C-alpha positions as a printed NumPy array, in Angstrom:
array([[-31.491,  21.232,  39.754],
       [-32.532,  20.147,  35.652],
       [-29.745,  20.676,  33.045],
       [-31.041,  21.375,  29.665],
       [-28.534,  20.577,  26.459],
       [-27.284,  23.215,  24.494],
       [-29.026,  23.387,  21.502],
       [-27.576,  22.793,  17.967],
       [-26.18 ,  25.89 ,  16.215],
       [-28.579,  27.101,  13.829],
       [-27.487,  26.271,   9.941],
       [-27.527,  23.407,   7.271],
       [-24.683,  21.075,   8.68 ],
       [-22.934,  22.202,   5.367],
       [-22.046,  25.436,   6.93 ],
       [-18.481,  24.421,   7.64 ],
       [-16.045,  25.692,   5.044],
       [-14.851,  23.285,   2.224],
       [-11.624,  21.565,   3.16 ],
       [ -8.229,  22.833,   1.769],
       [ -5.622,  20.604,   1.618],
       [ -2.057,  21.628,   2.96 ],
       [  0.92 ,  22.68 ,   1.115],
       [  2.502,  19.155,   0.101],
       [ -0.211,  17.162,   0.984],
       [ -0.892,  15.326,  -2.163],
       [  2.851,  14.243,  -2.683],
       [  2.891,  13.224,   1.143],
       [ -0.334,  10.5  ,   0.663],
       [  1.283,   9.705,  -2.332],
       [  4.96 ,   8.79 ,  -1.132],
       [  3.32 ,   7.287,   1.845],
       [  0.949,   4.937,  -0.296],
       [  4.47 ,   4.041,  -2.017],
       [  6.121,   3.179,   0.987],
       [  3.31 ,   0.959,   1.883],
       [  3.495,  -0.861,  -1.523],
       [  7.092,  -1.276,  -1.404],
       [  6.831,  -2.504,   2.622],
       [  3.668,  -4.914,   1.818],
       [  5.991,  -6.331,  -1.136],
       [  8.947,  -7.18 ,   1.86 ],
       [  6.531,  -9.121,   3.696],
       [  4.815, -11.216,   0.863],
       [  8.91 , -11.593,   0.337],
       [  9.506, -13.029,   3.833],
       [  9.787, -16.994,   3.79 ],
       [  6.97 , -19.754,   3.864],
       [  6.421, -21.5  ,   6.585],
       [  8.142, -25.245,   6.329],
       [  4.558, -26.517,   7.124],
       [  1.208, -24.781,   5.853],
       [  0.032, -22.987,   9.062],
       [ -2.927, -20.674,   9.284],
       [ -0.269, -17.542,  10.529],
       [  1.775, -18.027,   6.846],
       [ -1.519, -17.611,   4.663],
       [ -2.277, -14.508,   7.09 ],
       [  1.585, -13.241,   6.826],
       [  1.273, -13.509,   3.106],
       [ -1.943, -12.589,   2.303],
       [ -4.044, -10.484,   5.268],
       [ -1.188,  -8.451,   6.378],
       [  0.623,  -7.167,   3.408],
       [ -2.887,  -6.321,   1.856],
       [ -3.489,  -4.02 ,   5.573],
       [ -0.305,  -2.575,   4.934],
       [ -1.112,  -1.273,   1.366],
       [ -4.496,  -0.957,   2.246],
       [ -3.707,   1.437,   5.256],
       [ -1.101,   3.665,   3.744],
       [ -2.876,   4.105,   0.639],
       [ -6.118,   5.077,   2.071],
       [ -4.591,   8.257,   4.613],
       [ -6.957,  11.175,   4.954],
       [ -6.368,  14.03 ,   6.444],
       [-10.547,  15.114,   5.751],
       [-10.959,  11.979,   8.514],
       [ -9.101,  13.835,  11.02 ],
       [-10.636,  14.197,  14.79 ],
       [-12.948,  16.623,  14.931],
       [-16.429,  17.893,  16.91 ],
       [-19.924,  16.811,  15.945],
       [-22.74 ,  19.491,  16.119],
       [-23.572,  18.397,  19.005],
       [-20.3  ,  19.238,  20.699],
       [-18.893,  15.484,  21.139],
       [-15.669,  14.737,  20.109],
       [-15.187,  12.617,  17.262],
       [-12.594,   9.954,  16.817],
       [-11.056,  10.435,  13.069],
       [ -9.797,   7.395,  11.319],
       [ -7.293,   8.941,   9.068],
       [ -8.852,   7.41 ,   6.369],
       [ -8.424,   3.572,   7.306],
       [-11.373,   1.23 ,   8.355],
       [-11.703,  -0.724,  11.572],
       [-10.924,  -4.076,  10.177],
       [ -7.598,  -2.588,   8.762],
       [ -6.057,  -1.38 ,  12.077],
       [ -7.793,  -5.265,  13.641],
       [ -5.527,  -6.509,  11.657],
       [ -2.491,  -4.136,  12.157],
       [ -2.906,  -4.654,  15.598],
       [ -2.764,  -8.604,  15.635],
       [  1.153,  -8.724,  14.227],
       [  2.624,  -8.442,  17.819],
       [  0.489, -11.467,  18.8  ],
       [  0.932, -13.451,  15.381],
       [  4.734, -13.   ,  15.497],
       [  4.931, -15.428,  18.191],
       [  3.374, -18.11 ,  15.676],
       [  5.739, -17.617,  13.254],
       [  8.621, -19.609,  14.256],
       [ 10.503, -20.015,  11.011],
       [ 11.14 , -15.897,  10.715],
       [ 14.872, -15.04 ,  11.985],
       [ 14.105, -12.463,  15.029],
       [ 15.974,  -9.366,  12.52 ],
       [ 12.353, -10.496,  10.196],
       [ 10.37 , -10.669,  13.07 ],
       [ 11.522,  -7.543,  14.37 ],
       [ 11.167,  -6.056,  11.397],
       [  7.845,  -7.398,  10.718],
       [  7.105,  -5.912,  14.297],
       [  8.293,  -2.153,  12.923],
       [  6.464,  -2.257,   9.857],
       [  3.15 ,  -2.537,  11.759],
       [  4.27 ,   0.143,  14.241],
       [  4.974,   2.452,  11.55 ],
       [  1.987,   2.069,   9.839],
       [ -0.482,   2.381,  12.525],
       [  1.329,   4.954,  13.771],
       [  0.972,   7.439,  10.445],
       [ -2.946,   6.204,  10.445],
       [ -2.944,   8.067,  14.303],
       [ -0.504,  10.874,  13.032],
       [ -2.955,  11.71 ,  10.278],
       [ -6.018,  11.364,  12.551],
       [ -5.2  ,  13.549,  15.218],
       [ -3.125,  16.005,  13.391],
       [ -2.731,  16.097,   9.617],
       [ -1.451,  19.404,   9.407],
       [  1.309,  18.711,  11.202],
       [  1.832,  15.009,   9.849],
       [  2.261,  16.981,   6.609],
       [  3.495,  20.15 ,   6.743],
       [  6.682,  18.896,   9.794],
       [  7.152,  15.712,   7.513],
       [  6.147,  13.578,  10.038],
       [  4.424,  11.254,   8.152],
       [  7.601,  11.613,   5.862],
       [  9.876,  10.574,   8.473],
       [  7.384,   7.379,   9.248],
       [  7.502,   6.833,   5.448],
       [ 11.618,   6.196,   6.506],
       [ 11.079,   4.02 ,   9.244],
       [  9.039,   2.012,   7.449],
       [ 11.519,   1.843,   4.087],
       [ 14.389,   0.516,   6.966],
       [ 12.202,  -1.889,   8.312],
       [ 10.835,  -3.489,   4.698],
       [ 14.456,  -3.096,   3.646],
       [ 15.206,  -6.315,   1.27 ],
       [ 16.6  ,  -8.979,   3.23 ],
       [ 20.289, -10.486,   2.704],
       [ 24.156,  -9.614,   2.914],
       [ 24.007,  -5.996,   0.931],
       [ 21.562,  -4.825,   4.105],
       [ 23.662,  -6.193,   7.248],
       [ 24.93 ,  -3.852,   9.354],
       [ 28.573,  -5.575,   9.89 ],
       [ 30.46 ,  -6.14 ,   6.124],
       [ 31.353,  -9.68 ,   5.919],
       [ 34.806, -10.614,   6.207],
       [ 36.617, -11.186,   3.227],
       [ 39.641, -11.899,   4.303]])
């Protein structure tokens, strides 16, 4: 049995219609970038370790930079698509592999961040998960993410997780007796 590949479609590669942004896309992406900047600022505000350790420097530098970069780089044009030869191409959502790798390291690195309170550690996990989710959402289904508010919901989760520390944000009011 002989298998022959299907011919490549005729015409230049730029035969595809020009990209047209979804309604509200600019506002949604601007809000995502702002949420990323707020989350990065919160991560930078976390307490430093009592002794200098590599994880402390990573939490103060690389991680917040990755959060800002990912949320500020979201690009619906970089979504899943089909290559001219018919192969499925996984989209990046506009975020490079190194940034995604930094975000993926959060669960492993937190084991070494014993100076952080459990609440802070859980919120760091939520921040990394929300950012990673936003990137995958834009890469896999940008229209739904933008038009149906899914990106906005992830930004709300990101804002909640990256809220400032302190008694004003406690879920249990202090006893003032």
